[in-house]
Amino acid sequence: MSKNVVVIQGHPDPDPARLCRALADAYVQGAREAGHDVMLIDVTTLDFPLLRSQQDFNHGRTPPGLEAATAAILAADHLMLIFPLWLGTLPALTKGFFEQVLRHDVAMEQKPGDRWPHGRLSGTSARIVVTMGMPAFVYRWWFLAHGLRGFERNILRFVGIKPVRETLFGMVDAASDAKRASWTEQMRKLGRMAA
């Protein structure tokens, strides 16, 4: 069954040699080969301000340059998000992107009589792919993947996205060409399954 897939490439560096870009491209290629409808959003190419107040988050308008990205995310069956681990979590530019496109009025709804708002993205699944310089098991077990867990729980699941799966690639700077090729093929296979 064909899915509507949105791939969000969250590496803030536009250098085409970045591993995140190769992994995102492989995922897109696999998804398209399998007949899925795919939209690639490259965060570094977007121009948007950072949010500076709760009022703006709750009731402000989505910046003009992000309207298409917001609409695509709201219509997606599956999201694939890829970014490098910076200071234990996602880069500030990528976090700022999610703050803009998942604003309270956009990603949440509160029906009359409801005590709490509900996420509008229920029925959407996600895969988070994170590259890092440290071994992935160290991040997962020693640091308890704190930044990743916060992103999953406080952003994605909060707006209704589940299940959320993750793929962590560690020691990327020391990885051989063969290792990088195996990671790329893994992303192509996941793209085919839109998983």
PDB file of C-alpha atoms in Angstrom:
ATOM      1  CA  MET A   1       0.000   0.000   0.000  1.00  0.00           C
ATOM      2  CA  SER A   2       1.370   3.392  -1.029  1.00  0.00           C
ATOM      3  CA  LYS A   3       2.010   5.947   1.714  1.00  0.00           C
ATOM      4  CA  ASN A   4       2.432   9.690   1.793  1.00  0.00           C
ATOM      5  CA  VAL A   5       5.980  10.062   3.161  1.00  0.00           C
ATOM      6  CA  VAL A   6       7.719  13.258   4.269  1.00  0.00           C
ATOM      7  CA  VAL A   7      11.493  13.145   4.765  1.00  0.00           C
ATOM      8  CA  ILE A   8      12.923  15.979   6.846  1.00  0.00           C
ATOM      9  CA  GLN A   9      16.659  16.418   6.347  1.00  0.00           C
ATOM     10  CA  GLY A  10      17.701  18.305   9.475  1.00  0.00           C
ATOM     11  CA  HIS A  11      21.456  18.747   9.065  1.00  0.00           C
ATOM     12  CA  PRO A  12      21.987  22.516   9.105  1.00  0.00           C
ATOM     13  CA  ASP A  13      25.149  22.309   6.975  1.00  0.00           C
ATOM     14  CA  PRO A  14      24.306  22.465   3.234  1.00  0.00           C
ATOM     15  CA  ASP A  15      27.499  20.566   2.294  1.00  0.00           C
ATOM     16  CA  PRO A  16      26.345  17.746  -0.022  1.00  0.00           C
ATOM     17  CA  ALA A  17      29.062  15.464   1.410  1.00  0.00           C
ATOM     18  CA  ARG A  18      27.310  15.215   4.795  1.00  0.00           C
ATOM     19  CA  LEU A  19      26.331  11.669   5.763  1.00  0.00           C
ATOM     20  CA  CYS A  20      22.828  12.806   6.789  1.00  0.00           C
ATOM     21  CA  ARG A  21      22.237  13.923   3.206  1.00  0.00           C
ATOM     22  CA  ALA A  22      23.351  10.588   1.735  1.00  0.00           C
ATOM     23  CA  LEU A  23      21.157   8.673   4.190  1.00  0.00           C
ATOM     24  CA  ALA A  24      18.129  10.888   3.497  1.00  0.00           C
ATOM     25  CA  ASP A  25      18.646  10.547  -0.272  1.00  0.00           C
ATOM     26  CA  ALA A  26      18.841   6.746   0.030  1.00  0.00           C
ATOM     27  CA  TYR A  27      15.612   6.670   2.049  1.00  0.00           C
ATOM     28  CA  VAL A  28      13.863   8.873  -0.525  1.00  0.00           C
ATOM     29  CA  GLN A  29      15.129   6.678  -3.363  1.00  0.00           C
ATOM     30  CA  GLY A  30      13.903   3.490  -1.672  1.00  0.00           C
ATOM     31  CA  ALA A  31      10.503   5.010  -0.892  1.00  0.00           C
ATOM     32  CA  ARG A  32      10.040   6.192  -4.481  1.00  0.00           C
ATOM     33  CA  GLU A  33      11.131   2.793  -5.853  1.00  0.00           C
ATOM     34  CA  ALA A  34       8.364   1.221  -3.762  1.00  0.00           C
ATOM     35  CA  GLY A  35       5.749   3.621  -5.151  1.00  0.00           C
ATOM     36  CA  HIS A  36       5.335   5.876  -2.124  1.00  0.00           C
ATOM     37  CA  ASP A  37       4.622   9.577  -2.603  1.00  0.00           C
ATOM     38  CA  VAL A  38       7.624  11.382  -1.131  1.00  0.00           C
ATOM     39  CA  MET A  39       8.365  14.996  -0.236  1.00  0.00           C
ATOM     40  CA  LEU A  40      11.863  15.942   0.908  1.00  0.00           C
ATOM     41  CA  ILE A  41      12.151  18.967   3.195  1.00  0.00           C
ATOM     42  CA  ASP A  42      15.705  20.267   3.609  1.00  0.00           C
ATOM     43  CA  VAL A  43      15.661  22.481   6.694  1.00  0.00           C
ATOM     44  CA  THR A  44      18.854  24.316   5.763  1.00  0.00           C
ATOM     45  CA  THR A  45      17.256  25.721   2.593  1.00  0.00           C
ATOM     46  CA  LEU A  46      14.342  27.297   4.478  1.00  0.00           C
ATOM     47  CA  ASP A  47      14.264  30.860   5.758  1.00  0.00           C
ATOM     48  CA  PHE A  48      12.282  31.322   8.955  1.00  0.00           C
ATOM     49  CA  PRO A  49      12.554  33.245  12.230  1.00  0.00           C
ATOM     50  CA  LEU A  50      12.875  31.613  15.610  1.00  0.00           C
ATOM     51  CA  LEU A  51       9.890  31.823  17.930  1.00  0.00           C
ATOM     52  CA  ARG A  52      10.355  34.301  20.746  1.00  0.00           C
ATOM     53  CA  SER A  53       7.118  34.211  22.751  1.00  0.00           C
ATOM     54  CA  GLN A  54       4.452  31.833  23.983  1.00  0.00           C
ATOM     55  CA  GLN A  55       1.837  34.076  22.383  1.00  0.00           C
ATOM     56  CA  ASP A  56       3.459  33.596  18.984  1.00  0.00           C
ATOM     57  CA  PHE A  57       3.704  29.826  19.491  1.00  0.00           C
ATOM     58  CA  ASN A  58       0.077  29.519  20.571  1.00  0.00           C
ATOM     59  CA  HIS A  59      -1.570  31.975  18.177  1.00  0.00           C
ATOM     60  CA  GLY A  60       0.989  33.259  15.652  1.00  0.00           C
ATOM     61  CA  ARG A  61       0.899  32.538  11.952  1.00  0.00           C
ATOM     62  CA  THR A  62       3.143  30.036  10.238  1.00  0.00           C
ATOM     63  CA  PRO A  63       5.864  31.937   8.348  1.00  0.00           C
ATOM     64  CA  PRO A  64       5.185  32.086   4.578  1.00  0.00           C
ATOM     65  CA  GLY A  65       8.237  29.960   3.729  1.00  0.00           C
ATOM     66  CA  LEU A  66       6.998  27.087   5.896  1.00  0.00           C
ATOM     67  CA  GLU A  67       3.379  26.771   4.794  1.00  0.00           C
ATOM     68  CA  ALA A  68       4.064  23.979   2.269  1.00  0.00           C
ATOM     69  CA  ALA A  69       6.182  22.049   4.793  1.00  0.00           C
ATOM     70  CA  THR A  70       3.471  22.383   7.437  1.00  0.00           C
ATOM     71  CA  ALA A  71       0.754  21.182   5.049  1.00  0.00           C
ATOM     72  CA  ALA A  72       2.897  18.217   3.969  1.00  0.00           C
ATOM     73  CA  ILE A  73       3.572  17.163   7.562  1.00  0.00           C
ATOM     74  CA  LEU A  74      -0.113  17.406   8.485  1.00  0.00           C
ATOM     75  CA  ALA A  75      -1.025  15.238   5.462  1.00  0.00           C
ATOM     76  CA  ALA A  76       1.743  12.654   5.936  1.00  0.00           C
ATOM     77  CA  ASP A  77       1.207   9.002   6.764  1.00  0.00           C
ATOM     78  CA  HIS A  78       4.867   8.638   7.754  1.00  0.00           C
ATOM     79  CA  LEU A  79       7.694  11.020   8.647  1.00  0.00           C
ATOM     80  CA  MET A  80      11.403  10.283   8.450  1.00  0.00           C
ATOM     81  CA  LEU A  81      13.515  12.808  10.343  1.00  0.00           C
ATOM     82  CA  ILE A  82      17.291  12.807  10.101  1.00  0.00           C
ATOM     83  CA  PHE A  83      19.779  15.004  11.941  1.00  0.00           C
ATOM     84  CA  PRO A  84      23.216  14.924  13.580  1.00  0.00           C
ATOM     85  CA  LEU A  85      23.478  14.806  17.350  1.00  0.00           C
ATOM     86  CA  TRP A  86      24.696  18.190  18.585  1.00  0.00           C
ATOM     87  CA  LEU A  87      25.160  18.745  22.314  1.00  0.00           C
ATOM     88  CA  GLY A  88      23.089  15.656  23.022  1.00  0.00           C
ATOM     89  CA  THR A  89      20.057  16.586  20.923  1.00  0.00           C
ATOM     90  CA  LEU A  90      18.942  17.939  17.552  1.00  0.00           C
ATOM     91  CA  PRO A  91      20.543  21.102  16.129  1.00  0.00           C
ATOM     92  CA  ALA A  92      18.912  24.421  17.047  1.00  0.00           C
ATOM     93  CA  LEU A  93      17.874  25.140  13.443  1.00  0.00           C
ATOM     94  CA  THR A  94      16.025  21.821  13.255  1.00  0.00           C
ATOM     95  CA  LYS A  95      14.364  22.384  16.636  1.00  0.00           C
ATOM     96  CA  GLY A  96      13.340  25.866  15.477  1.00  0.00           C
ATOM     97  CA  PHE A  97      11.803  24.327  12.354  1.00  0.00           C
ATOM     98  CA  PHE A  98       9.638  21.983  14.439  1.00  0.00           C
ATOM     99  CA  GLU A  99       8.592  24.825  16.742  1.00  0.00           C
ATOM    100  CA  GLN A 100       7.335  26.723  13.699  1.00  0.00           C
ATOM    101  CA  VAL A 101       5.566  23.896  11.825  1.00  0.00           C
ATOM    102  CA  LEU A 102       4.066  22.220  14.904  1.00  0.00           C
ATOM    103  CA  ARG A 103       2.658  25.368  16.492  1.00  0.00           C
ATOM    104  CA  HIS A 104      -0.060  24.854  19.062  1.00  0.00           C
ATOM    105  CA  ASP A 105      -2.911  26.014  16.787  1.00  0.00           C
ATOM    106  CA  VAL A 106      -1.593  23.878  13.922  1.00  0.00           C
ATOM    107  CA  ALA A 107      -0.642  20.573  15.545  1.00  0.00           C
ATOM    108  CA  MET A 108      -3.088  20.583  18.456  1.00  0.00           C
ATOM    109  CA  GLU A 109      -6.858  20.872  18.741  1.00  0.00           C
ATOM    110  CA  GLN A 110      -9.111  21.295  21.721  1.00  0.00           C
ATOM    111  CA  LYS A 111     -12.757  20.492  21.258  1.00  0.00           C
ATOM    112  CA  PRO A 112     -15.413  22.171  23.405  1.00  0.00           C
ATOM    113  CA  GLY A 113     -15.649  20.416  26.734  1.00  0.00           C
ATOM    114  CA  ASP A 114     -12.159  18.842  26.472  1.00  0.00           C
ATOM    115  CA  ARG A 115      -9.895  19.567  29.384  1.00  0.00           C
ATOM    116  CA  TRP A 116      -6.677  19.026  27.390  1.00  0.00           C
ATOM    117  CA  PRO A 117      -5.797  19.566  23.743  1.00  0.00           C
ATOM    118  CA  HIS A 118      -5.189  16.576  21.473  1.00  0.00           C
ATOM    119  CA  GLY A 119      -2.578  16.124  18.755  1.00  0.00           C
ATOM    120  CA  ARG A 120      -3.775  16.402  15.160  1.00  0.00           C
ATOM    121  CA  LEU A 121      -1.176  13.993  13.818  1.00  0.00           C
ATOM    122  CA  SER A 122      -2.597  10.771  15.218  1.00  0.00           C
ATOM    123  CA  GLY A 123      -2.322   8.048  12.607  1.00  0.00           C
ATOM    124  CA  THR A 124       1.103   9.327  11.513  1.00  0.00           C
ATOM    125  CA  SER A 125       4.174   7.196  12.214  1.00  0.00           C
ATOM    126  CA  ALA A 126       7.791   8.361  12.318  1.00  0.00           C
ATOM    127  CA  ARG A 127      11.373   7.190  12.151  1.00  0.00           C
ATOM    128  CA  ILE A 128      14.122   9.316  13.667  1.00  0.00           C
ATOM    129  CA  VAL A 129      17.606   8.769  12.253  1.00  0.00           C
ATOM    130  CA  VAL A 130      20.482  10.279  14.236  1.00  0.00           C
ATOM    131  CA  THR A 131      24.163  10.379  13.335  1.00  0.00           C
ATOM    132  CA  MET A 132      26.767  10.961  16.040  1.00  0.00           C
ATOM    133  CA  GLY A 133      30.476  10.951  16.739  1.00  0.00           C
ATOM    134  CA  MET A 134      30.243   8.728  19.826  1.00  0.00           C
ATOM    135  CA  PRO A 135      29.285   5.059  19.788  1.00  0.00           C
ATOM    136  CA  ALA A 136      25.497   4.767  19.575  1.00  0.00           C
ATOM    137  CA  PHE A 137      25.366   2.366  22.533  1.00  0.00           C
ATOM    138  CA  VAL A 138      27.135   4.951  24.725  1.00  0.00           C
ATOM    139  CA  TYR A 139      24.523   7.568  23.846  1.00  0.00           C
ATOM    140  CA  ARG A 140      21.706   5.095  24.403  1.00  0.00           C
ATOM    141  CA  TRP A 141      22.911   3.479  27.628  1.00  0.00           C
ATOM    142  CA  TRP A 142      25.195   5.994  29.375  1.00  0.00           C
ATOM    143  CA  PHE A 143      23.406   9.194  28.361  1.00  0.00           C
ATOM    144  CA  LEU A 144      20.004   7.412  28.200  1.00  0.00           C
ATOM    145  CA  ALA A 145      19.466   9.045  24.783  1.00  0.00           C
ATOM    146  CA  HIS A 146      18.103  11.979  26.759  1.00  0.00           C
ATOM    147  CA  GLY A 147      17.799  14.486  23.886  1.00  0.00           C
ATOM    148  CA  LEU A 148      16.272  11.905  21.560  1.00  0.00           C
ATOM    149  CA  ARG A 149      13.780  10.751  24.206  1.00  0.00           C
ATOM    150  CA  GLY A 150      12.739  14.330  24.878  1.00  0.00           C
ATOM    151  CA  PHE A 151      12.191  14.971  21.172  1.00  0.00           C
ATOM    152  CA  GLU A 152      10.126  11.787  20.795  1.00  0.00           C
ATOM    153  CA  ARG A 153       8.003  12.313  23.906  1.00  0.00           C
ATOM    154  CA  ASN A 154       7.677  16.094  24.115  1.00  0.00           C
ATOM    155  CA  ILE A 155       7.307  16.913  20.431  1.00  0.00           C
ATOM    156  CA  LEU A 156       6.341  13.960  18.245  1.00  0.00           C
ATOM    157  CA  ARG A 157       4.147  11.937  20.585  1.00  0.00           C
ATOM    158  CA  PHE A 158       2.692  15.107  22.065  1.00  0.00           C
ATOM    159  CA  VAL A 159       1.142  15.976  18.681  1.00  0.00           C
ATOM    160  CA  GLY A 160      -0.090  12.394  18.216  1.00  0.00           C
ATOM    161  CA  ILE A 161       2.687  10.802  16.162  1.00  0.00           C
ATOM    162  CA  LYS A 162       3.178   7.120  16.965  1.00  0.00           C
ATOM    163  CA  PRO A 163       4.746   4.722  16.679  1.00  0.00           C
ATOM    164  CA  VAL A 164       8.103   6.483  16.672  1.00  0.00           C
ATOM    165  CA  ARG A 165      11.038   4.278  15.732  1.00  0.00           C
ATOM    166  CA  GLU A 166      14.692   5.213  15.796  1.00  0.00           C
ATOM    167  CA  THR A 167      17.911   4.375  14.017  1.00  0.00           C
ATOM    168  CA  LEU A 168      21.196   5.559  15.522  1.00  0.00           C
ATOM    169  CA  PHE A 169      24.498   5.614  13.626  1.00  0.00           C
ATOM    170  CA  GLY A 170      27.531   6.115  15.873  1.00  0.00           C
ATOM    171  CA  MET A 171      31.214   6.775  15.265  1.00  0.00           C
ATOM    172  CA  VAL A 172      30.352   8.281  11.885  1.00  0.00           C
ATOM    173  CA  ASP A 173      33.647  10.146  11.468  1.00  0.00           C
ATOM    174  CA  ALA A 174      35.593   6.890  11.809  1.00  0.00           C
ATOM    175  CA  ALA A 175      33.252   4.799   9.634  1.00  0.00           C
ATOM    176  CA  SER A 176      34.769   3.079   6.608  1.00  0.00           C
ATOM    177  CA  ASP A 177      33.341   3.495   3.117  1.00  0.00           C
ATOM    178  CA  ALA A 178      31.952  -0.043   3.385  1.00  0.00           C
ATOM    179  CA  LYS A 179      30.211   0.798   6.664  1.00  0.00           C
ATOM    180  CA  ARG A 180      28.692   3.960   5.184  1.00  0.00           C
ATOM    181  CA  ALA A 181      27.518   1.964   2.167  1.00  0.00           C
ATOM    182  CA  SER A 182      25.806  -0.563   4.474  1.00  0.00           C
ATOM    183  CA  TRP A 183      24.080   2.291   6.339  1.00  0.00           C
ATOM    184  CA  THR A 184      22.934   3.776   3.031  1.00  0.00           C
ATOM    185  CA  GLU A 185      21.501   0.429   1.938  1.00  0.00           C
ATOM    186  CA  GLN A 186      19.750   0.076   5.306  1.00  0.00           C
ATOM    187  CA  MET A 187      18.076   3.463   4.726  1.00  0.00           C
ATOM    188  CA  ARG A 188      17.063   2.457   1.190  1.00  0.00           C
ATOM    189  CA  LYS A 189      15.365  -0.679   2.580  1.00  0.00           C
ATOM    190  CA  LEU A 190      13.577   1.308   5.285  1.00  0.00           C
ATOM    191  CA  GLY A 191      12.446   3.777   2.631  1.00  0.00           C
ATOM    192  CA  ARG A 192      10.930   0.973   0.565  1.00  0.00           C
ATOM    193  CA  MET A 193       8.886  -0.077   3.584  1.00  0.00           C
ATOM    194  CA  ALA A 194       8.136   3.556   4.555  1.00  0.00           C
ATOM    195  CA  ALA A 195       9.130   2.508   8.052  1.00  0.00           C
TER     196      ALA A 195
END
